[in-house]
XYZ file of C-alpha atoms in Angstrom:
614
model
C 0.000 0.000 0.000
C 2.821 2.406 0.820
C 4.690 1.682 -2.418
C 1.534 2.227 -4.442
C 0.914 5.537 -2.628
C 4.406 6.910 -3.259
C 4.467 5.694 -6.873
C 1.383 7.840 -7.511
C 2.815 10.766 -5.541
C 6.188 10.718 -7.335
C 4.404 10.389 -10.686
C 2.452 13.580 -10.043
C 5.219 15.476 -8.285
C 8.315 14.485 -10.312
C 6.751 12.998 -13.477
C 8.481 9.657 -12.795
C 7.076 6.255 -13.708
C 8.653 4.205 -10.919
C 7.153 0.849 -11.944
C 9.133 0.813 -15.193
C 12.470 0.718 -13.339
C 12.911 -2.456 -11.207
C 15.994 -1.067 -9.439
C 14.161 2.082 -8.352
C 11.137 0.014 -7.297
C 13.289 -2.193 -5.069
C 14.804 0.890 -3.378
C 11.305 2.279 -2.824
C 10.190 -1.017 -1.206
C 13.163 -0.875 1.167
C 12.477 2.714 2.183
C 8.732 2.028 2.658
C 9.593 -0.886 4.935
C 11.696 1.425 7.098
C 8.952 4.043 7.103
C 6.322 1.486 8.159
C 8.432 0.442 11.155
C 9.037 4.059 12.142
C 5.292 4.808 12.027
C 4.674 1.997 14.534
C 6.686 3.981 17.077
C 5.830 7.564 16.035
C 2.487 9.164 15.252
C 3.893 12.411 13.805
C 4.722 13.153 10.167
C 7.722 11.142 9.005
C 9.842 11.912 5.916
C 10.840 9.542 3.101
C 13.942 10.716 1.192
C 15.782 8.851 -1.597
C 18.833 10.334 -3.304
C 19.410 9.780 -7.064
C 16.188 7.823 -7.247
C 15.632 7.949 -11.008
C 17.399 9.970 -13.721
C 19.623 11.505 -11.008
C 16.555 13.033 -9.356
C 16.282 13.154 -5.549
C 12.742 12.443 -4.315
C 11.074 13.082 -0.967
C 7.671 12.593 0.659
C 6.052 12.326 4.066
C 3.331 10.355 5.826
C 1.908 9.884 9.315
C 0.270 6.986 11.115
C -3.313 8.265 10.758
C -2.955 8.582 6.978
C -1.378 5.135 6.849
C -4.262 3.515 8.797
C -6.855 5.210 6.585
C -5.006 4.043 3.512
C -4.827 0.428 4.798
C -8.306 0.287 6.386
C -9.424 -2.583 4.116
C -6.321 -4.646 4.863
C -6.444 -3.990 8.621
C -10.120 -4.899 8.641
C -9.203 -8.484 7.714
C -7.639 -9.008 11.143
C -10.921 -9.688 12.926
C -12.387 -12.284 10.531
C -10.017 -15.131 11.595
C -10.648 -14.237 15.252
C -14.415 -14.642 14.811
C -13.827 -17.931 12.997
C -11.553 -19.110 15.803
C -14.114 -18.406 18.531
C -16.834 -20.155 16.517
C -14.701 -23.291 16.477
C -13.873 -22.864 20.171
C -17.577 -22.681 21.013
C -17.845 -26.368 20.051
C -15.642 -27.081 23.061
C -17.614 -24.729 25.359
C -14.759 -22.220 25.327
C -15.630 -18.564 25.772
C -13.597 -15.365 25.647
C -13.717 -15.155 29.429
C -11.958 -18.550 29.644
C -8.907 -17.375 27.713
C -6.006 -16.789 30.075
C -3.731 -14.773 27.765
C -3.457 -13.669 24.133
C 0.119 -13.763 22.807
C 0.808 -11.973 19.522
C 3.706 -13.005 17.279
C 4.905 -11.973 13.839
C 6.588 -8.714 12.839
C 3.387 -7.065 11.571
C 1.719 -7.565 14.967
C 3.746 -4.559 16.158
C 1.530 -2.224 14.099
C -0.541 -0.285 16.691
C -3.798 -0.680 14.733
C -3.373 -4.471 14.644
C -2.729 -4.575 18.402
C -5.731 -2.367 19.054
C -8.134 -4.526 17.016
C -6.994 -7.797 18.589
C -7.102 -6.374 22.120
C -10.558 -4.900 21.514
C -11.882 -8.217 20.225
C -10.703 -10.251 23.246
C -11.283 -7.468 25.739
C -7.920 -7.770 27.461
C -4.381 -6.512 27.274
C -2.168 -8.403 24.843
C 0.877 -10.381 25.946
C 4.199 -9.778 24.199
C 6.557 -12.015 26.173
C 7.957 -13.644 23.020
C 10.157 -12.167 20.331
C 7.600 -11.489 17.593
C 10.088 -12.163 14.766
C 11.616 -15.358 16.190
C 8.680 -17.008 17.988
C 7.611 -19.308 15.133
C 11.177 -20.370 14.332
C 11.876 -21.078 18.003
C 8.663 -23.083 18.304
C 9.592 -25.143 15.246
C 13.058 -25.802 16.665
C 11.568 -26.886 20.003
C 9.061 -29.204 18.302
C 11.888 -30.736 16.245
C 13.888 -31.320 19.426
C 10.879 -32.994 21.073
C 10.406 -35.333 18.111
C 14.117 -36.053 17.646
C 15.704 -38.939 19.595
C 19.025 -37.069 19.614
C 17.921 -34.274 21.970
C 16.666 -34.307 25.536
C 14.261 -31.495 26.316
C 11.609 -30.891 28.904
C 8.384 -32.745 28.216
C 5.620 -30.641 26.704
C 2.117 -31.911 26.023
C 1.457 -30.851 22.438
C -1.610 -32.091 20.585
C -1.548 -31.364 16.872
C -4.829 -30.995 14.993
C -6.185 -31.777 11.537
C -6.362 -28.419 9.775
C -9.071 -29.334 7.232
C -11.837 -31.962 7.573
C -11.145 -35.190 5.650
C -13.892 -37.368 4.149
C -14.085 -40.663 2.260
C -16.483 -41.572 -0.530
C -17.102 -44.933 -2.208
C -19.553 -46.792 -4.406
C -22.210 -48.197 -2.122
C -23.004 -51.893 -2.508
C -26.483 -51.706 -0.948
C -27.540 -48.438 -2.563
C -26.749 -47.439 -6.081
C -24.555 -44.344 -6.217
C -21.891 -42.841 -3.995
C -21.728 -42.842 -0.212
C -19.481 -40.606 1.833
C -18.408 -40.189 5.435
C -16.371 -37.563 7.302
C -13.543 -39.526 8.865
C -11.510 -36.777 10.516
C -13.439 -33.580 11.359
C -11.696 -30.245 11.627
C -9.415 -29.870 14.662
C -9.383 -33.629 15.235
C -6.310 -34.757 17.185
C -3.360 -35.962 15.131
C -1.629 -38.372 14.757
C -4.634 -40.699 14.928
C -5.897 -43.950 13.392
C -9.424 -45.251 12.848
C -10.728 -48.636 11.716
C -13.674 -48.634 9.291
C -15.710 -51.759 8.563
C -17.139 -52.531 5.103
C -19.111 -55.540 3.824
C -18.003 -56.413 0.306
C -17.851 -59.331 -2.129
C -15.272 -57.846 -4.478
C -12.438 -55.283 -4.500
C -13.517 -51.691 -3.985
C -11.976 -48.218 -3.976
C -12.065 -45.307 -1.528
C -11.547 -41.686 -2.508
C -10.220 -39.324 0.157
C -10.784 -35.583 -0.131
C -11.030 -32.385 1.893
C -14.708 -31.503 2.208
C -14.199 -27.730 2.625
C -12.570 -26.757 -0.690
C -13.120 -23.039 -0.138
C -10.812 -23.030 2.876
C -7.987 -24.833 1.077
C -4.935 -22.893 -0.130
C -5.055 -24.764 -3.482
C -7.964 -25.487 -5.834
C -8.143 -29.306 -5.961
C -9.526 -30.886 -2.735
C -8.727 -34.498 -3.789
C -6.256 -36.390 -1.611
C -6.093 -39.664 -3.556
C -7.600 -43.027 -4.508
C -7.095 -46.148 -2.406
C -8.046 -49.552 -3.887
C -8.630 -52.466 -1.496
C -7.656 -55.564 -3.510
C -8.283 -59.335 -3.292
C -11.647 -59.019 -1.537
C -13.634 -62.280 -1.952
C -17.014 -63.384 -0.565
C -17.383 -65.838 2.298
C -17.635 -69.564 1.607
C -21.395 -69.261 2.151
C -21.625 -66.582 -0.533
C -22.264 -63.760 1.939
C -20.405 -60.463 1.930
C -17.055 -60.473 3.688
C -16.259 -58.196 6.560
C -13.394 -55.885 5.550
C -11.629 -53.724 8.121
C -9.828 -50.698 6.719
C -7.457 -48.703 8.885
C -7.080 -45.031 7.942
C -4.527 -42.773 9.554
C -3.427 -39.163 9.773
C 0.257 -39.259 10.686
C 2.325 -36.804 12.685
C 2.844 -34.691 9.558
C -0.907 -34.386 8.955
C -0.775 -36.658 5.875
C -3.759 -38.948 5.314
C -3.301 -42.555 4.172
C -4.958 -45.968 4.193
C -2.365 -47.832 6.180
C -3.806 -51.370 6.043
C -6.849 -53.500 5.246
C -7.866 -56.968 6.440
C -10.603 -59.469 5.624
C -12.308 -61.371 8.456
C -13.025 -64.907 7.206
C -15.624 -66.864 9.189
C -15.043 -70.638 9.470
C -17.744 -72.935 10.933
C -16.872 -76.375 12.312
C -18.975 -79.022 14.049
C -18.515 -79.045 17.773
C -17.980 -82.796 17.790
C -14.998 -82.526 15.488
C -12.945 -80.845 18.172
C -11.736 -82.676 21.310
C -14.033 -82.310 24.270
C -12.872 -80.022 27.043
C -13.094 -82.093 30.245
C -12.051 -81.213 33.746
C -8.505 -82.364 32.944
C -8.154 -79.354 30.595
C -8.880 -76.495 32.988
C -7.340 -73.717 30.914
C -8.224 -70.053 31.474
C -10.105 -68.026 28.905
C -6.936 -66.509 27.550
C -5.581 -69.938 26.643
C -8.823 -70.727 24.822
C -8.417 -67.566 22.779
C -4.846 -68.418 21.936
C -5.954 -71.816 20.693
C -8.351 -70.362 18.183
C -6.008 -67.530 17.227
C -3.141 -69.732 16.058
C -4.246 -69.895 12.435
C -5.152 -66.220 12.529
C -1.734 -65.236 13.850
C 0.019 -67.227 11.157
C -2.077 -65.645 8.441
C -1.718 -62.038 9.381
C 1.743 -61.870 10.969
C 2.950 -58.511 12.147
C 0.076 -56.625 10.529
C -2.380 -57.895 13.138
C -0.161 -56.656 15.954
C -0.285 -53.176 14.522
C -4.072 -53.350 14.211
C -4.448 -54.502 17.792
C -2.424 -51.509 18.977
C -4.824 -49.032 17.372
C -7.833 -47.710 19.233
C -10.755 -49.976 18.341
C -13.594 -49.909 20.774
C -15.255 -53.184 19.695
C -13.587 -56.460 20.771
C -12.094 -58.761 18.100
C -14.511 -60.881 16.137
C -13.242 -64.204 17.460
C -13.714 -63.101 21.067
C -17.342 -62.189 20.412
C -18.319 -65.452 18.834
C -16.153 -67.927 20.669
C -17.351 -70.041 23.591
C -14.890 -70.173 26.435
C -14.095 -73.422 28.324
C -15.848 -72.131 31.449
C -19.118 -71.664 29.556
C -18.833 -75.176 28.120
C -18.523 -76.616 31.606
C -21.548 -74.664 32.806
C -23.603 -76.102 29.978
C -22.537 -79.656 30.798
C -23.440 -79.317 34.450
C -26.935 -77.958 33.747
C -29.768 -80.474 33.589
C -31.144 -79.230 30.295
C -32.327 -81.749 27.751
C -29.803 -82.612 25.037
C -29.895 -80.288 22.064
C -28.589 -80.468 18.542
C -24.904 -79.819 18.098
C -24.248 -76.154 17.439
C -21.553 -75.218 15.001
C -18.538 -73.532 16.577
C -17.372 -70.369 14.814
C -13.746 -69.562 14.096
C -12.479 -66.378 12.453
C -9.388 -65.904 10.350
C -7.996 -62.476 9.512
C -6.260 -62.061 6.158
C -4.218 -59.020 5.228
C -5.293 -57.379 1.988
C -3.043 -55.392 -0.374
C -3.874 -51.707 -0.725
C -3.009 -49.754 -3.857
C -2.306 -46.113 -2.985
C -2.633 -43.432 -5.661
C -2.161 -40.063 -3.943
C -3.167 -37.120 -6.082
C -0.122 -34.999 -5.380
C 2.508 -37.689 -5.026
C 5.200 -38.021 -7.662
C 5.572 -41.195 -9.676
C 8.345 -43.536 -8.520
C 10.518 -42.930 -11.592
C 10.177 -39.153 -11.228
C 10.915 -39.370 -7.519
C 14.055 -41.440 -8.208
C 15.110 -38.925 -10.847
C 14.777 -36.043 -8.409
C 16.679 -37.973 -5.739
C 19.455 -38.631 -8.257
C 19.524 -34.949 -9.239
C 19.718 -33.983 -5.579
C 22.670 -36.340 -5.096
C 24.422 -34.772 -8.086
C 23.827 -31.293 -6.699
C 25.200 -32.337 -3.299
C 28.323 -33.672 -4.990
C 28.610 -30.505 -7.075
C 28.300 -28.387 -3.935
C 31.015 -30.473 -2.281
C 33.370 -30.001 -5.225
C 32.608 -26.272 -5.316
C 33.366 -25.993 -1.592
C 36.692 -27.784 -2.072
C 37.529 -25.437 -4.972
C 36.706 -22.359 -2.890
C 38.699 -23.721 0.043
C 41.736 -24.236 -2.203
C 41.388 -20.657 -3.490
C 41.050 -19.321 0.064
C 44.193 -21.216 1.134
C 46.193 -19.448 -1.600
C 44.777 -16.032 -0.669
C 45.376 -16.647 3.032
C 48.975 -17.741 2.398
C 49.665 -14.621 0.319
C 48.475 -12.224 3.035
C 50.016 -14.208 5.897
C 53.441 -14.580 4.259
C 53.588 -10.949 3.183
C 53.147 -9.782 6.785
C 55.656 -12.284 8.182
C 58.392 -11.382 5.679
C 58.582 -7.974 7.343
C 57.908 -9.371 10.808
C 59.188 -12.437 12.617
C 60.678 -14.059 9.473
C 62.709 -10.992 8.514
C 65.951 -12.261 10.120
C 65.718 -15.645 8.402
C 65.586 -14.561 4.758
C 68.119 -12.723 2.677
C 67.177 -9.484 0.997
C 67.360 -11.014 -2.476
C 65.132 -13.949 -1.539
C 62.688 -11.571 0.147
C 62.379 -9.476 -3.002
C 61.801 -12.555 -5.165
C 59.141 -13.968 -2.827
C 57.418 -10.604 -2.379
C 57.189 -10.165 -6.140
C 55.739 -13.663 -6.537
C 53.180 -13.008 -3.785
C 52.085 -9.818 -5.505
C 51.746 -11.571 -8.875
C 49.672 -14.331 -7.266
C 47.379 -11.789 -5.620
C 46.768 -10.032 -8.939
C 46.120 -13.385 -10.602
C 43.560 -14.324 -7.944
C 41.427 -11.248 -8.655
C 41.763 -11.414 -12.431
C 42.356 -14.642 -14.350
C 42.286 -16.801 -11.210
C 38.829 -15.722 -10.081
C 37.187 -18.917 -11.302
C 39.775 -21.654 -11.904
C 39.734 -25.412 -11.238
C 40.797 -26.691 -7.845
C 44.097 -28.101 -9.129
C 45.189 -24.659 -10.379
C 44.984 -23.255 -6.845
C 46.799 -26.277 -5.409
C 49.655 -25.791 -7.896
C 49.864 -22.062 -7.138
C 50.085 -22.750 -3.393
C 52.804 -25.380 -3.904
C 54.774 -22.899 -6.045
C 54.648 -20.286 -3.296
C 55.555 -22.756 -0.559
C 58.613 -23.856 -2.533
C 60.139 -20.468 -1.657
C 58.368 -19.730 1.613
C 58.603 -23.101 3.377
C 62.421 -23.105 3.886
C 62.187 -19.672 5.491
C 59.502 -20.837 7.925
C 61.487 -23.995 8.700
C 64.593 -21.926 9.556
C 62.440 -19.868 11.921
C 60.997 -22.954 13.631
C 64.454 -24.548 13.931
C 65.818 -21.394 15.526
C 62.975 -21.383 18.064
C 63.251 -25.061 19.075
C 67.046 -25.695 18.747
C 68.139 -24.096 22.089
C 65.682 -26.253 24.023
C 66.895 -29.414 22.233
C 70.575 -28.563 22.995
C 69.628 -27.893 26.625
C 67.807 -31.243 27.013
C 70.790 -33.151 25.620
C 73.205 -31.265 27.869
C 71.132 -32.159 30.946
C 71.238 -35.849 29.969
C 75.019 -35.747 29.562
C 75.521 -34.037 32.944
C 73.301 -36.548 34.721
C 75.240 -39.556 33.385
C 78.607 -37.866 34.113
C 77.541 -37.479 37.764
C 76.672 -41.186 37.915
C 80.120 -42.124 36.553
C 81.825 -39.860 39.125
C 79.713 -41.336 41.943
C 80.769 -44.856 40.906
C 84.426 -43.890 40.835
C 84.167 -42.454 44.357
C 82.583 -45.786 45.402
C 79.284 -44.414 46.602
C 77.046 -47.094 48.047
C 74.172 -46.221 45.676
C 76.146 -47.377 42.603
C 78.641 -49.932 44.011
C 76.584 -52.816 42.566
C 77.127 -51.676 38.963
C 79.567 -53.498 36.679
C 82.874 -51.849 35.816
C 82.604 -52.615 32.115
C 79.132 -51.141 31.865
C 80.223 -47.949 33.642
C 83.138 -47.653 31.207
C 80.640 -48.003 28.344
C 78.497 -45.193 29.809
C 81.579 -43.031 30.259
C 82.621 -43.564 26.642
C 79.173 -42.767 25.246
C 78.866 -39.631 27.386
C 82.236 -38.340 26.168
C 81.310 -38.983 22.525
C 77.950 -37.215 22.983
C 79.705 -34.259 24.650
C 82.147 -33.948 21.742
C 79.290 -34.159 19.203
C 77.206 -31.560 21.067
C 80.062 -29.063 21.369
C 80.980 -29.541 17.729
C 77.438 -28.855 16.470
C 76.962 -25.862 18.755
C 80.193 -24.324 17.495
C 79.231 -24.942 13.875
C 75.785 -23.415 14.358
C 77.114 -20.331 16.127
C 79.270 -19.490 13.082
C 76.337 -19.709 10.608
C 73.945 -16.939 9.620
C 70.217 -17.289 10.286
C 69.488 -16.915 6.570
C 71.188 -20.237 5.634
C 70.345 -23.829 6.400
C 71.288 -24.850 9.995
C 74.282 -27.081 10.714
C 72.115 -29.524 12.624
C 68.352 -29.899 12.778
C 66.266 -30.259 15.907
C 65.204 -33.738 14.867
C 68.840 -34.928 14.762
C 69.502 -33.510 18.252
C 66.403 -35.241 19.643
C 67.408 -38.541 18.033
C 70.888 -38.278 19.548
C 69.363 -37.568 22.976
C 67.058 -40.608 22.692
C 69.967 -42.815 21.625
C 71.995 -41.727 24.661
C 69.042 -42.319 26.987
C 68.204 -45.781 25.633
C 71.847 -46.922 25.960
C 72.787 -45.441 29.341
C 69.577 -45.336 31.344
C 69.136 -49.157 31.698
C 72.682 -49.359 33.099
C 72.573 -46.536 35.657
C 69.082 -47.432 36.885
C 69.841 -51.116 37.408
C 68.460 -52.065 40.854
C 70.601 -53.564 43.598
C 70.347 -57.353 44.003
C 68.089 -58.421 46.847
C 69.747 -59.913 49.968
C 68.009 -63.050 51.240
C 67.376 -62.919 54.999
C 67.734 -66.154 57.092
C 64.469 -68.000 57.488
C 62.823 -67.938 60.919
C 61.030 -70.860 62.591
C 57.980 -68.863 63.610
C 56.098 -69.882 60.545
C 56.805 -73.527 61.275
C 55.630 -73.202 64.846
C 52.342 -71.637 63.764
C 51.509 -73.940 60.884
C 52.642 -77.240 62.378
C 55.765 -79.388 62.011
C 57.920 -78.829 58.945
C 61.130 -80.525 57.695
C 61.178 -83.175 60.403
C 60.771 -80.830 63.360
C 58.149 -82.987 65.017
C 59.542 -82.485 68.519
C 59.198 -78.728 68.632
C 55.417 -78.575 69.046
C 55.502 -81.334 71.613
C 58.262 -79.681 73.590
C 56.447 -76.352 73.441
C 53.311 -78.029 74.705
C 55.278 -79.870 77.374
C 56.913 -76.712 78.600
C 53.627 -74.802 78.796
C 53.639 -71.137 79.630
C 56.506 -71.394 81.997
C 59.213 -70.960 79.348
C 57.543 -67.957 77.751
C 57.335 -66.054 81.028
C 60.847 -66.991 82.190
C 59.591 -68.977 85.238
C 60.623 -72.612 85.813
C 58.114 -75.118 84.555
C 55.710 -76.645 87.004
C 56.123 -80.179 88.310
C 52.942 -81.293 86.638
C 54.192 -80.324 83.209
C 57.533 -82.253 83.653
C 55.918 -85.514 84.607
C 55.020 -87.773 81.748
C 51.365 -88.116 81.084
C 49.906 -91.608 81.018
C 47.990 -91.121 77.785
C 50.933 -89.698 75.775
C 53.922 -91.399 74.154
C 57.062 -89.265 74.342
C 60.249 -89.979 72.433
């Protein structure tokens, strides 16, 4: 409305036809959007100014909130119609305006004062704005996704989705000529939900699902699809078969005929089955299982799914079956004998359902689109790799240029710096000209070409940073082993168990390592930082490890253990060992006198009549 208003105003005022210039029209839309937001906060006249709008002409205009509301009266008047419709639907559930606790408004346009005023006036209460009006829907969608996803744990919320438009089925009636229809899911019915419909048919039949309020739909065709129930046959007696059709609205609000089954009635003479006597006192559940064996084999997992759905009527076999308890009651009664009644069994057979949704793509088209999507994903992946390779080149150019005049300055000669700087500049120019859109391999080759000059400089810097620490670690190792050799020569008790030959070996290796270390340090001190080092950090670390692996097992060899003389206490506690049979007897004979230092009593020295002493 604002764009239309200013197009007319600028046409009269500046003789400009704005609608013929898409660029100018887009700028006008952007400025009108800003003006609309400003009018929500200010009721005074607000200016609209655009420089060089068309033909180098600057345009300007002004508007206030009152003029805006008068201009948009028809559009703003549409706000109340959905509210009336909402309360009409709520009246079916005995919900009144007084029962509403709060009215929360969301959406950017709900900030317009006129919209707020109309909604508040309709409900008769102050509106709630606790949510971010622009982000509320997106946040709600994210929360609902987290609730449905098994990968996230969120607080439980009770959310009942509803069927937005009423869904009906129609079919060719067998009893009456013509079409019959039935509303299966009324408007605002809970979803997801399943229902079981029962039909009596002798032959295959089709169901057509459709939305029965086409005027409310956002698209013209209300048809959902055709569903053909196949392989329907009459009963053995020629009567119509009972067909159970399960229809479902899933969690996405999509309608489908999920399954169909035929209930086959089988009659058998009572005498053909073994009589249930008192020896077979099975509960009713076992009787049901007995008759359900054939049924379970026939229907498999499909019957389990049907039993899980909400079906108020009990299964057919439970209605018509006689339980063992009832049979016993009949036997005990003194009624006169009657003719044998046929016993009824039911068998449930799964029927194939042919689905032909109106808006669903054919399988070959669906596969084609899936294949195209896979190709696009692969193309996106290759494009990302190409862009990454280009970004690596650009990043290296900027990074290396700064470092050449920074921390790497001491490690590169002036001539090499000039050559590399010139190559970096040429690469940068190439990136923004011919190299704007090149294959991935071109960028990889360019980066390798730059690194051929830049990598040795960075390596010299890293070597210079890490070399002093490596020399220091090796020197500490050498000093430690030299102290051990000196301690052995002064015959310290800690190392007197070591072998002379092994100590001589340690001494020799330490001296060789010392000579090598001093030699390399002297060589390196004479070299400039702009040339390759005399020794690399890796070589120093390898030499240190070699010294450690050769000397450490020798100097850390533990002292041999000294075996202490065995005591006889263990033998005294556990009984006689190694022929010491007399010790326990003597200890017993002596009694407590020996342990206390007192002379033994006369009773203990006399031989006992019931003991043989050697």
